[in-house]
Short mmCIF file of C-alpha atoms in Angstrom, two decimals:
data_model
loop_
_atom_site.label_atom_id
_atom_site.label_comp_id
_atom_site.label_asym_id
_atom_site.label_seq_id
_atom_site.Cartn_x
_atom_site.Cartn_y
_atom_site.Cartn_z
CA UNK A 1 86.17 70.87 47.82
CA UNK A 2 89.93 70.72 48.06
CA UNK A 3 90.41 74.54 47.63
CA UNK A 4 87.83 75.15 50.37
CA UNK A 5 89.78 72.92 52.78
CA UNK A 6 93.00 74.76 51.91
CA UNK A 7 91.36 78.12 52.64
CA UNK A 8 89.94 76.80 55.93
CA UNK A 9 93.31 75.33 56.89
CA UNK A 10 95.08 78.61 56.10
CA UNK A 11 92.52 80.58 58.13
CA UNK A 12 93.01 78.24 61.11
CA UNK A 13 96.79 78.47 60.87
CA UNK A 14 96.66 82.26 60.62
CA UNK A 15 94.29 82.68 63.56
CA UNK A 16 95.37 79.92 65.92
CA UNK A 17 99.13 79.83 65.37
CA UNK A 18 100.96 81.91 67.96
CA UNK A 19 102.24 85.12 66.46
CA UNK A 20 105.02 86.42 68.62
CA UNK A 21 107.25 89.31 67.95
CA UNK A 22 110.95 89.20 68.65
CA UNK A 23 110.44 91.13 71.88
CA UNK A 24 107.80 88.68 73.13
CA UNK A 25 110.01 85.73 72.26
CA UNK A 26 112.85 87.29 74.24
CA UNK A 27 110.44 87.92 77.11
CA UNK A 28 109.29 84.30 77.05
CA UNK A 29 112.90 83.11 77.03
CA UNK A 30 113.66 85.40 79.98
CA UNK A 31 110.67 84.10 81.94
CA UNK A 32 111.73 80.52 81.18
CA UNK A 33 115.30 81.19 82.35
CA UNK A 34 114.06 82.81 85.57
CA UNK A 35 111.67 79.90 86.24
CA UNK A 36 114.42 77.37 85.56
CA UNK A 37 116.81 79.25 87.85
CA UNK A 38 114.24 79.37 90.65
CA UNK A 39 113.49 75.64 90.33
CA UNK A 40 117.16 74.65 90.29
CA UNK A 41 117.91 76.97 93.20
CA UNK A 42 115.09 75.38 95.21
CA UNK A 43 116.49 71.91 94.51
CA UNK A 44 120.00 73.04 95.42
CA UNK A 45 118.80 74.58 98.68
CA UNK A 46 116.89 71.40 99.50
CA UNK A 47 120.00 69.28 99.02
CA UNK A 48 122.03 71.82 101.02
CA UNK A 49 119.55 71.54 103.89
CA UNK A 50 119.68 67.72 103.76
CA UNK A 51 123.48 67.81 103.76
CA UNK A 52 123.53 70.23 106.70
CA UNK A 53 121.11 68.00 108.61
CA UNK A 54 123.19 64.90 107.84
CA UNK A 55 126.36 66.69 108.94
CA UNK A 56 124.82 67.78 112.23
CA UNK A 57 123.06 64.50 113.11
CA UNK A 58 126.18 62.70 114.48
CA UNK A 59 127.02 65.70 116.69
CA UNK A 60 123.60 66.41 118.20
CA UNK A 61 120.20 64.73 118.47
CA UNK A 62 118.20 64.49 115.22
CA UNK A 63 115.38 66.80 116.38
CA UNK A 64 117.90 69.48 117.29
CA UNK A 65 119.70 68.99 113.97
CA UNK A 66 116.37 69.47 112.16
CA UNK A 67 115.68 72.59 114.23
CA UNK A 68 119.13 74.01 113.45
CA UNK A 69 118.65 73.27 109.74
CA UNK A 70 115.24 74.97 109.65
CA UNK A 71 116.55 77.93 111.64
CA UNK A 72 119.50 78.34 109.30
CA UNK A 73 117.18 78.23 106.29
CA UNK A 74 114.93 80.89 107.86
CA UNK A 75 117.90 83.15 108.62
CA UNK A 76 119.15 82.81 105.04
CA UNK A 77 115.65 83.62 103.72
CA UNK A 78 115.37 86.68 105.97
CA UNK A 79 118.77 87.94 104.83
CA UNK A 80 117.80 87.40 101.18
CA UNK A 81 114.49 89.25 101.73
CA UNK A 82 116.28 92.16 103.43
CA UNK A 83 118.76 92.44 100.57
CA UNK A 84 115.92 92.31 98.04
CA UNK A 85 113.97 94.97 99.94
CA UNK A 86 116.96 97.29 100.06
CA UNK A 87 117.76 96.69 96.39
CA UNK A 88 114.19 97.24 95.18
CA UNK A 89 113.27 100.05 97.58
CA UNK A 90 111.93 102.97 95.54
CA UNK A 91 114.01 106.09 95.80
CA UNK A 92 112.17 109.11 97.16
CA UNK A 93 111.08 111.62 94.59
CA UNK A 94 113.19 114.73 94.85
CA UNK A 95 111.17 117.70 93.68
CA UNK A 96 112.95 119.31 90.81
CA UNK A 97 114.04 122.84 91.55
CA UNK A 98 114.21 125.34 88.76
CA UNK A 99 117.65 126.34 87.59
CA UNK A 100 119.16 129.42 89.16
CA UNK A 101 119.87 130.75 85.68
CA UNK A 102 116.18 130.48 84.87
CA UNK A 103 115.20 132.24 88.10
CA UNK A 104 117.73 134.99 87.44
CA UNK A 105 116.39 135.47 83.94
CA UNK A 106 112.79 135.68 85.19
CA UNK A 107 113.73 138.16 87.93
CA UNK A 108 115.63 140.38 85.51
CA UNK A 109 112.68 140.35 83.10
CA UNK A 110 110.26 141.30 85.88
CA UNK A 111 112.60 144.01 87.18
CA UNK A 112 113.02 145.53 83.71
CA UNK A 113 109.25 145.51 83.17
CA UNK A 114 108.66 147.13 86.58
CA UNK A 115 111.41 149.68 85.89
CA UNK A 116 109.80 150.64 82.58
CA UNK A 117 106.40 151.06 84.24
CA UNK A 118 107.82 153.14 87.12
CA UNK A 119 109.84 155.17 84.62
CA UNK A 120 106.72 156.02 82.62
CA UNK A 121 104.87 156.95 85.82
CA UNK A 122 107.79 159.08 87.04
CA UNK A 123 107.99 160.94 83.71
CA UNK A 124 104.28 161.70 83.67
CA UNK A 125 104.05 162.69 87.41
CA UNK A 126 107.45 164.03 88.56
CA UNK A 127 106.16 165.91 91.60
CA UNK A 128 104.21 162.93 92.95
CA UNK A 129 107.21 160.67 92.37
CA UNK A 130 109.49 163.06 94.27
CA UNK A 131 107.00 163.27 97.16
CA UNK A 132 106.64 159.46 97.38
CA UNK A 133 110.41 158.94 97.20
CA UNK A 134 110.90 161.43 100.01
CA UNK A 135 108.28 159.76 102.21
CA UNK A 136 109.76 156.34 101.50
CA UNK A 137 113.23 157.59 102.42
CA UNK A 138 111.94 159.17 105.64
CA UNK A 139 110.13 155.98 106.66
CA UNK A 140 113.11 153.82 105.78
CA UNK A 141 115.45 156.06 107.75
CA UNK A 142 113.17 156.04 110.77
CA UNK A 143 112.71 152.25 110.92
CA UNK A 144 116.19 151.15 109.80
CA UNK A 145 118.10 152.94 112.57
#
């Protein structure tokens, strides 16, 4: 029965033991550091607020000192939120424009293809081509004055 218990124990260890890759361990460490930083920052801000209240109490009435402390904390929070919003604001997507070299290459390819086609048509029908060129020149001259 001893080998059966060893196999069962190994199966439990293999299935229940946390298997974390190096990346997940780094992620867990990062989450822990962020959580620790947030907790310590909260404690520090709490003590800062108490110190500010204690500093203001001899100068003004305690309710006004509490109001000034809360107002200061709210202003600091609003400034922090504004900075965070500006820092994390997504940049607008700028549509990518094709390169001018690429456009020039496409236009030259199209122009050469059109030139070849018009050249073949002009060779096979020279009289029609001459007549159309003359009409086009007459129309262009009339409207481009």
